[in-house]
PDB file of C-alpha atoms in Angstrom:
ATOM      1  CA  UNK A   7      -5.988   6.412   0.623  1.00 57.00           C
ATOM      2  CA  UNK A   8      -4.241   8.781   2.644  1.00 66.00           C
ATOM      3  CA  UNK A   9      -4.073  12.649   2.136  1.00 68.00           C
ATOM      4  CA  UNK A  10      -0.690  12.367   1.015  1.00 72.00           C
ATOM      5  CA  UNK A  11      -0.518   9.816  -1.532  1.00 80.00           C
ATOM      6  CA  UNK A  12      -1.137  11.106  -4.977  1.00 82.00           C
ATOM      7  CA  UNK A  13      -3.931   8.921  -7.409  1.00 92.00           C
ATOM      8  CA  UNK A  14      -2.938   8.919 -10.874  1.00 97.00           C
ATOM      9  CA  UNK A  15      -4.934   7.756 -13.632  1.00 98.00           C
ATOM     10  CA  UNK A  16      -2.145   6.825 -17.000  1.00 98.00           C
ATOM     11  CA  UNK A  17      -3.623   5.620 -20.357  1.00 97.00           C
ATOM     12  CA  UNK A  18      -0.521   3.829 -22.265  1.00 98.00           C
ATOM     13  CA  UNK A  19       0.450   0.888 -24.049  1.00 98.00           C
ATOM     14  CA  UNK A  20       2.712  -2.352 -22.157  1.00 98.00           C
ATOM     15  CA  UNK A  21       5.735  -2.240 -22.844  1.00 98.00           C
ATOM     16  CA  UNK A  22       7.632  -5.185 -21.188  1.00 98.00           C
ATOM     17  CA  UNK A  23       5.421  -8.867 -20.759  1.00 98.00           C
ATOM     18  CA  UNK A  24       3.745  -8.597 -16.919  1.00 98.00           C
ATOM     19  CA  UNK A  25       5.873 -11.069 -14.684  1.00 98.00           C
ATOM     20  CA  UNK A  26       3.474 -12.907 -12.056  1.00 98.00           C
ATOM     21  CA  UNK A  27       5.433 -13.801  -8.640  1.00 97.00           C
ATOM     22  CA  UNK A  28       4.455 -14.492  -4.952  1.00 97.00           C
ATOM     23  CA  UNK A  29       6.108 -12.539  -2.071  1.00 96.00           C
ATOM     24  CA  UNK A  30       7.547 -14.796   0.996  1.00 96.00           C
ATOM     25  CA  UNK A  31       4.018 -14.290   2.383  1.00 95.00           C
ATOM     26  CA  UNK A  32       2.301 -15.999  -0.293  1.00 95.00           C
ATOM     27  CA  UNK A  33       1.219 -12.482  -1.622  1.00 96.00           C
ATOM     28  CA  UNK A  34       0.817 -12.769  -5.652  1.00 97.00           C
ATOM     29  CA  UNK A  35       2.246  -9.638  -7.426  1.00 98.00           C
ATOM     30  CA  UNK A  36       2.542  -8.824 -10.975  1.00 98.00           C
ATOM     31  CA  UNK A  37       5.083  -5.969 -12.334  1.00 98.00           C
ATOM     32  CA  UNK A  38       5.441  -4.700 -15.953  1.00 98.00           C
ATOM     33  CA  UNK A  39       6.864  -1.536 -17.756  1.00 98.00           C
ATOM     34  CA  UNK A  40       3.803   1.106 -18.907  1.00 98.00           C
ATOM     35  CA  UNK A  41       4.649   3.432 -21.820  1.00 98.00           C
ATOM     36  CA  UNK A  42       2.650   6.646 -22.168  1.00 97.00           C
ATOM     37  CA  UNK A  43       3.367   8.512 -24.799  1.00 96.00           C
ATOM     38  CA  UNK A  44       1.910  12.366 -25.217  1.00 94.00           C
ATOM     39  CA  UNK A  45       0.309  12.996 -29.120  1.00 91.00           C
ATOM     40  CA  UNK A  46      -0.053  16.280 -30.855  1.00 91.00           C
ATOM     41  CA  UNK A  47      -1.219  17.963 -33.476  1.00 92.00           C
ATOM     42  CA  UNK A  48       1.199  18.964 -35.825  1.00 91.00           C
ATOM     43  CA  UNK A  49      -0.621  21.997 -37.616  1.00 93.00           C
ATOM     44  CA  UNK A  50       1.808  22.912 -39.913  1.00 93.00           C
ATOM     45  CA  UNK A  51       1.866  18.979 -41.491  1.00 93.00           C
ATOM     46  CA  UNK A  52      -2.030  18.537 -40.579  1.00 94.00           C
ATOM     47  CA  UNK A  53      -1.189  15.644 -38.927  1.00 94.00           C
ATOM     48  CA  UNK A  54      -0.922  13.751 -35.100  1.00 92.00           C
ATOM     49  CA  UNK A  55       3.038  13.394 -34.203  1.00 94.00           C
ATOM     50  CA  UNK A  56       4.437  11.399 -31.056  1.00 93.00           C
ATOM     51  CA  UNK A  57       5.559  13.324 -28.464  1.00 93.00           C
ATOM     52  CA  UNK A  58       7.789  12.693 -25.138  1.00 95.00           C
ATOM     53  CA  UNK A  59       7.115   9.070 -23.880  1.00 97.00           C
ATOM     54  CA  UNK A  60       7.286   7.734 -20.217  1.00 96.00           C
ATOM     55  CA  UNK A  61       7.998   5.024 -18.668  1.00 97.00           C
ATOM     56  CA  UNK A  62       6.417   3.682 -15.425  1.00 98.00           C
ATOM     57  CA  UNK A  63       6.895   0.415 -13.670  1.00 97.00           C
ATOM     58  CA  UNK A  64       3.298  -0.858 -12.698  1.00 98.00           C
ATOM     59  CA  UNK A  65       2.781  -3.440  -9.205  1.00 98.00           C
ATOM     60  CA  UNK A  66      -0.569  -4.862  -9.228  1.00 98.00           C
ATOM     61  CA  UNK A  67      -0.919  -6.958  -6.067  1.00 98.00           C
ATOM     62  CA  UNK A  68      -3.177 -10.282  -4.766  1.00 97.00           C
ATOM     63  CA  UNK A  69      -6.251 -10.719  -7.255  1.00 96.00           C
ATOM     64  CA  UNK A  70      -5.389  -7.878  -9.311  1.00 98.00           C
ATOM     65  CA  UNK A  71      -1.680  -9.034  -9.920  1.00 98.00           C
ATOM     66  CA  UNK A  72      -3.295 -12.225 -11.034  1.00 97.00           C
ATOM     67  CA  UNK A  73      -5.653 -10.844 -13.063  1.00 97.00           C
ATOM     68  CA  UNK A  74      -3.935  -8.778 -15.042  1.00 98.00           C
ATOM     69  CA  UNK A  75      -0.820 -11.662 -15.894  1.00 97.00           C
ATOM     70  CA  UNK A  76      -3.713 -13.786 -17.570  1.00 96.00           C
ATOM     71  CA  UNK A  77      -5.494 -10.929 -19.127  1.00 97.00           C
ATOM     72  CA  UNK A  78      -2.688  -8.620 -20.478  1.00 97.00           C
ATOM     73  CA  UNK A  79       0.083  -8.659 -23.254  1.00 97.00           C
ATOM     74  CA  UNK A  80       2.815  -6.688 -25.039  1.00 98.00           C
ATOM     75  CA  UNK A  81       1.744  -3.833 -27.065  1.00 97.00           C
ATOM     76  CA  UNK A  82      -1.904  -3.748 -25.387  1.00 98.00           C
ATOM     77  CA  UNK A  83      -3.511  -0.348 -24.503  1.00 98.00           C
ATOM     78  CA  UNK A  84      -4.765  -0.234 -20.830  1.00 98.00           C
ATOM     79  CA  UNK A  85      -6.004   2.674 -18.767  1.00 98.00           C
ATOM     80  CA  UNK A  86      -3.903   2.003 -14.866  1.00 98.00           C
ATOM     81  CA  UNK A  87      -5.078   3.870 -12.171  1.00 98.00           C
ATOM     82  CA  UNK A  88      -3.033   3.700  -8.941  1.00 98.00           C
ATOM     83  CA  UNK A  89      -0.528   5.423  -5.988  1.00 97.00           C
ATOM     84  CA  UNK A  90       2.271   7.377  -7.951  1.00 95.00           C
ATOM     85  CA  UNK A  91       5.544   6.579  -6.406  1.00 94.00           C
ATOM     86  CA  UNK A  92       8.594   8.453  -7.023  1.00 93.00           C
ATOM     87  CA  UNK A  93      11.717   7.040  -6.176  1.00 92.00           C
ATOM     88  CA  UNK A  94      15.269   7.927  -6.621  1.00 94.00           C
ATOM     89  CA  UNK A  95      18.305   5.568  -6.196  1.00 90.00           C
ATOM     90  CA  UNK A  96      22.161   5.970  -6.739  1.00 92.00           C
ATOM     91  CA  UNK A  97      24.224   2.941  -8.894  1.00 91.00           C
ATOM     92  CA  UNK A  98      28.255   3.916  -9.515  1.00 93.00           C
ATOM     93  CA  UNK A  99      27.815   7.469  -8.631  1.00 93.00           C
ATOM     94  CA  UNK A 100      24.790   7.881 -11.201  1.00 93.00           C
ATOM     95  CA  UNK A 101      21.799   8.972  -9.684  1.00 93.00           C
ATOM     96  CA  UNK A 102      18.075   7.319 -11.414  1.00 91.00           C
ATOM     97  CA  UNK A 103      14.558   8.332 -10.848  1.00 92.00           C
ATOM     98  CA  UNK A 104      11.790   5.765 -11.462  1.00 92.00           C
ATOM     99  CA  UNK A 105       8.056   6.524 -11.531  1.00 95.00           C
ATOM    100  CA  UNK A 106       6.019   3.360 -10.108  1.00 97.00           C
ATOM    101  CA  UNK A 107       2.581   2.965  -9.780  1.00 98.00           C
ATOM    102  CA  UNK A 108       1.116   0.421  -6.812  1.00 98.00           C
ATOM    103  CA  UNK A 109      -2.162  -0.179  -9.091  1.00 98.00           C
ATOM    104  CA  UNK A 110      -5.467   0.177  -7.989  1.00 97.00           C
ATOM    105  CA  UNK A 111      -7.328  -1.230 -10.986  1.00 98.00           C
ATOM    106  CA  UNK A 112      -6.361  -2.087 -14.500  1.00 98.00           C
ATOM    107  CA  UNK A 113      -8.500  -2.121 -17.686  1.00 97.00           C
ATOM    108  CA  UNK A 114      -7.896  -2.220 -21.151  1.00 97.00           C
ATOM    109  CA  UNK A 115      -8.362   0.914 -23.029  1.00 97.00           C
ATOM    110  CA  UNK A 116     -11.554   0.090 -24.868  1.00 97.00           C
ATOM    111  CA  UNK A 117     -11.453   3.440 -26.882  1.00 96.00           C
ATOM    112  CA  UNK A 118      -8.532   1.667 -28.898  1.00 96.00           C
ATOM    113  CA  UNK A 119     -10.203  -2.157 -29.326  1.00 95.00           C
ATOM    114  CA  UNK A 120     -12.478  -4.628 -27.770  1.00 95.00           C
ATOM    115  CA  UNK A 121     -12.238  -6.662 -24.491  1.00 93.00           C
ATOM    116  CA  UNK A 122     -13.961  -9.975 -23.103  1.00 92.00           C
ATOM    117  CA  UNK A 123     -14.598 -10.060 -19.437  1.00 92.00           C
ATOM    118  CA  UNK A 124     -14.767 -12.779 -17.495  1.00 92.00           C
ATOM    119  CA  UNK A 125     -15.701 -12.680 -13.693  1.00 91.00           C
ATOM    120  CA  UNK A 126     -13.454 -15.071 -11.641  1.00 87.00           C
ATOM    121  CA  UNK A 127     -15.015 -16.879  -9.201  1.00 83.00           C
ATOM    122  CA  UNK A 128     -13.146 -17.643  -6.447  1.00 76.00           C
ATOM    123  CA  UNK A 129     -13.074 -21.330  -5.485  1.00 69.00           C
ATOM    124  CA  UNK A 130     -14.787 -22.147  -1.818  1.00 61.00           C
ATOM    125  CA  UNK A 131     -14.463 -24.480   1.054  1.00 52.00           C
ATOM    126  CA  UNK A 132     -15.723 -27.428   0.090  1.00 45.00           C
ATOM    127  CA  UNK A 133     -17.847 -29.068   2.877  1.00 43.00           C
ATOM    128  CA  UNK A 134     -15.403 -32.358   2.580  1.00 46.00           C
ATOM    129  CA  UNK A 135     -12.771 -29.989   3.397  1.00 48.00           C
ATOM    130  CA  UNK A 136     -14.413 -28.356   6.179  1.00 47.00           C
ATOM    131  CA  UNK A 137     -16.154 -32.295   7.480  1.00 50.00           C
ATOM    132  CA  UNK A 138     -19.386 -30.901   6.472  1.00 47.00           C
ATOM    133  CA  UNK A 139     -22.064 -33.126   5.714  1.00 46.00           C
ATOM    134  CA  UNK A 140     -23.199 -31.856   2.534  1.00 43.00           C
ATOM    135  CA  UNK A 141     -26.565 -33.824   3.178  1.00 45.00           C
ATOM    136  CA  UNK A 142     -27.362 -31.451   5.812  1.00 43.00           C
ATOM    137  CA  UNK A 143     -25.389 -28.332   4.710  1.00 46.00           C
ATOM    138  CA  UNK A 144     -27.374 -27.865   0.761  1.00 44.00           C
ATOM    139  CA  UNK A 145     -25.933 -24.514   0.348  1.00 45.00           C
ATOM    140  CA  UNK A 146     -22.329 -26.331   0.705  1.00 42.00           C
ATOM    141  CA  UNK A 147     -23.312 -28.895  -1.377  1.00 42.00           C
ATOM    142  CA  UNK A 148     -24.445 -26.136  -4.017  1.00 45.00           C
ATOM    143  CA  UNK A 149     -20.763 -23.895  -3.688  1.00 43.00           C
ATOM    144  CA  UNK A 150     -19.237 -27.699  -4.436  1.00 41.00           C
ATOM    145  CA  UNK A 151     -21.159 -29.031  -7.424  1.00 40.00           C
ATOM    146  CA  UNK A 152     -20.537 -24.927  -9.043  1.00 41.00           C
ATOM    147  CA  UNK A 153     -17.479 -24.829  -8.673  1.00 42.00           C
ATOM    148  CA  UNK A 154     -15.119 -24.568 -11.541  1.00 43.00           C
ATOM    149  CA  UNK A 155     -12.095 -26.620 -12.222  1.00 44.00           C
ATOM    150  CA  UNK A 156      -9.525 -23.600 -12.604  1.00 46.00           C
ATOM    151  CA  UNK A 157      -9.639 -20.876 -11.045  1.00 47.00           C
ATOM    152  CA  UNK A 158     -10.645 -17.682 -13.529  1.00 49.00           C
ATOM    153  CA  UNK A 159      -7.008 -16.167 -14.275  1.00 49.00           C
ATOM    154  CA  UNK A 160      -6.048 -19.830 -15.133  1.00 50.00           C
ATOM    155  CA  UNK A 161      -8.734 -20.237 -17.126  1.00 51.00           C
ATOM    156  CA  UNK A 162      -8.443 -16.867 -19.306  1.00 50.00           C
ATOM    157  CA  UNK A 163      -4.728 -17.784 -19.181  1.00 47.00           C
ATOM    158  CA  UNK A 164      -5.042 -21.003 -20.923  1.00 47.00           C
ATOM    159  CA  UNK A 165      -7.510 -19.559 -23.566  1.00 51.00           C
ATOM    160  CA  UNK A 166      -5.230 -16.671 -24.050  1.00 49.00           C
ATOM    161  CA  UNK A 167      -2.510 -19.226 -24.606  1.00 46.00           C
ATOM    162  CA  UNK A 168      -4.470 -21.280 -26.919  1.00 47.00           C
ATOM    163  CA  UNK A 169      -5.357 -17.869 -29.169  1.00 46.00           C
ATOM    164  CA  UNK A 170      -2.121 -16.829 -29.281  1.00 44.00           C
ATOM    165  CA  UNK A 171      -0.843 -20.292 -31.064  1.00 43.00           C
ATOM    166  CA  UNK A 172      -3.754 -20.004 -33.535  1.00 45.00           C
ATOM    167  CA  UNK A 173      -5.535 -22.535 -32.019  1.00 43.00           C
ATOM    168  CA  UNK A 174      -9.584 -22.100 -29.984  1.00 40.00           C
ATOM    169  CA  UNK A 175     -10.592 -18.569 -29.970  1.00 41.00           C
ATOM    170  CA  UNK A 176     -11.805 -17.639 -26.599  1.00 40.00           C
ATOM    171  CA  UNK A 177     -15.181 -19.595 -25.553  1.00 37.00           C
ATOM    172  CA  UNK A 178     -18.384 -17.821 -25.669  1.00 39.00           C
ATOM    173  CA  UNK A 179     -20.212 -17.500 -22.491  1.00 40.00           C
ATOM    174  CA  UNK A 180     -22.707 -20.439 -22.061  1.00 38.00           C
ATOM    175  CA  UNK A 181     -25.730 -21.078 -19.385  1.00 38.00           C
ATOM    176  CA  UNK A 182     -22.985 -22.479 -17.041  1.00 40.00           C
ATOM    177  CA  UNK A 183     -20.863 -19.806 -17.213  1.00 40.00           C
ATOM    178  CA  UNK A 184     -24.170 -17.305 -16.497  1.00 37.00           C
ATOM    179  CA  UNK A 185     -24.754 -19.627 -13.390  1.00 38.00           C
ATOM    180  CA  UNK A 186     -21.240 -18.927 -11.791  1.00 39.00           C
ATOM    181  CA  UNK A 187     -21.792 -15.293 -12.538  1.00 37.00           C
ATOM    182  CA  UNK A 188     -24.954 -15.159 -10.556  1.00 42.00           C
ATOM    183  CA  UNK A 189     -22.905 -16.885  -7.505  1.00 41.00           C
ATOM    184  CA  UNK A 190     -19.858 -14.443  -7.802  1.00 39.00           C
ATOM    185  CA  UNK A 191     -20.006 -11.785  -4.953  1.00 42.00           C
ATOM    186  CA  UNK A 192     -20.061  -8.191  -6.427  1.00 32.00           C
TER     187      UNK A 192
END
């Protein structure tokens, strides 16, 4: 980070479903609509009241962007921390201001609920792919025979699919799952 970017840490709720796309470069980027809303105590009612509510348009880029399109939905608190970027544009003589955030990590709020995490583990090389003999390469062999079938996001994607039409709650973890955590880099 450069002195003059400004890190902002918002805690809000989503407010539009996060769109997953890839850039011309193959870059994968995920944008949705964050709405933070101030609360206050109303003393004369003894009671909490909304207050003013903004609006910013979050980017989450590469893993991150992927990430957080299989992990997050409508209506979900999450604590974004990011780059705060303030742009202003002109459309038919109107002139708009929009608040972005580039994220820099994304987590649900877990003051508000629960959350499952699953480490992704990113798919390697296989030593067929490389011509490797895996005979003489064991460590190859090893990355190959631990390897999972989907990648992570597509995995918690599918589950989260699966929940949301009432059918298989998300899996617990089992000794296989413990196994791939161990081989994940930190």
């Amino acid at each position: 980070m450069s002195m003059g970017e400004t890190l902002v840490t918002v805690v809000g709720n989503v407010a539009t479903r996060p769109e997953l796309k890839m850039t011309a470069t193959g870059a994968a980027v995920t944008r949705f609509r964050l709405a933070a809303t101030e609360r206050r105590y109303d003393r004369a009612g003894e009671r909490w009241t909304d207050g003013h509510t903004n609006f910013y348009t979050v980017w989450a880029w590469r893993s991150l962007g992927e990430n957080v399109a299989a992990s997050v939905g409508v209506g979900e608190p999450l604590v974004v921390q990011g780059r705060l970027r303030v742009r202003e544009r002109e459309d038919r003589g109107q002139s708009y201001v929009s608040a972005d955030i580039d994220a820099v990590t994304v987590g649900h709020d877990l003051s508000r609920g629960t959350s499952a995490f699953r480490r992704v583990v990113k798919s390697r090389q296989s030593s067929a792919e490389r011509g490797a003999d895996p005979a003489t390469e064991p460590e190859a062999a090893e990355a190959k025979r631990s390897e999972p079938q989907q990648s992570g996001a597509e995995q918690a994607h599918l589950e989260r699919a699966e929940t949301s039409k009432g059918g298989a709650q998300p899996r617990e973890a089992s000794q296989t799952d413990a196994a791939q955590l161990e081989l994940a880099p930190f």
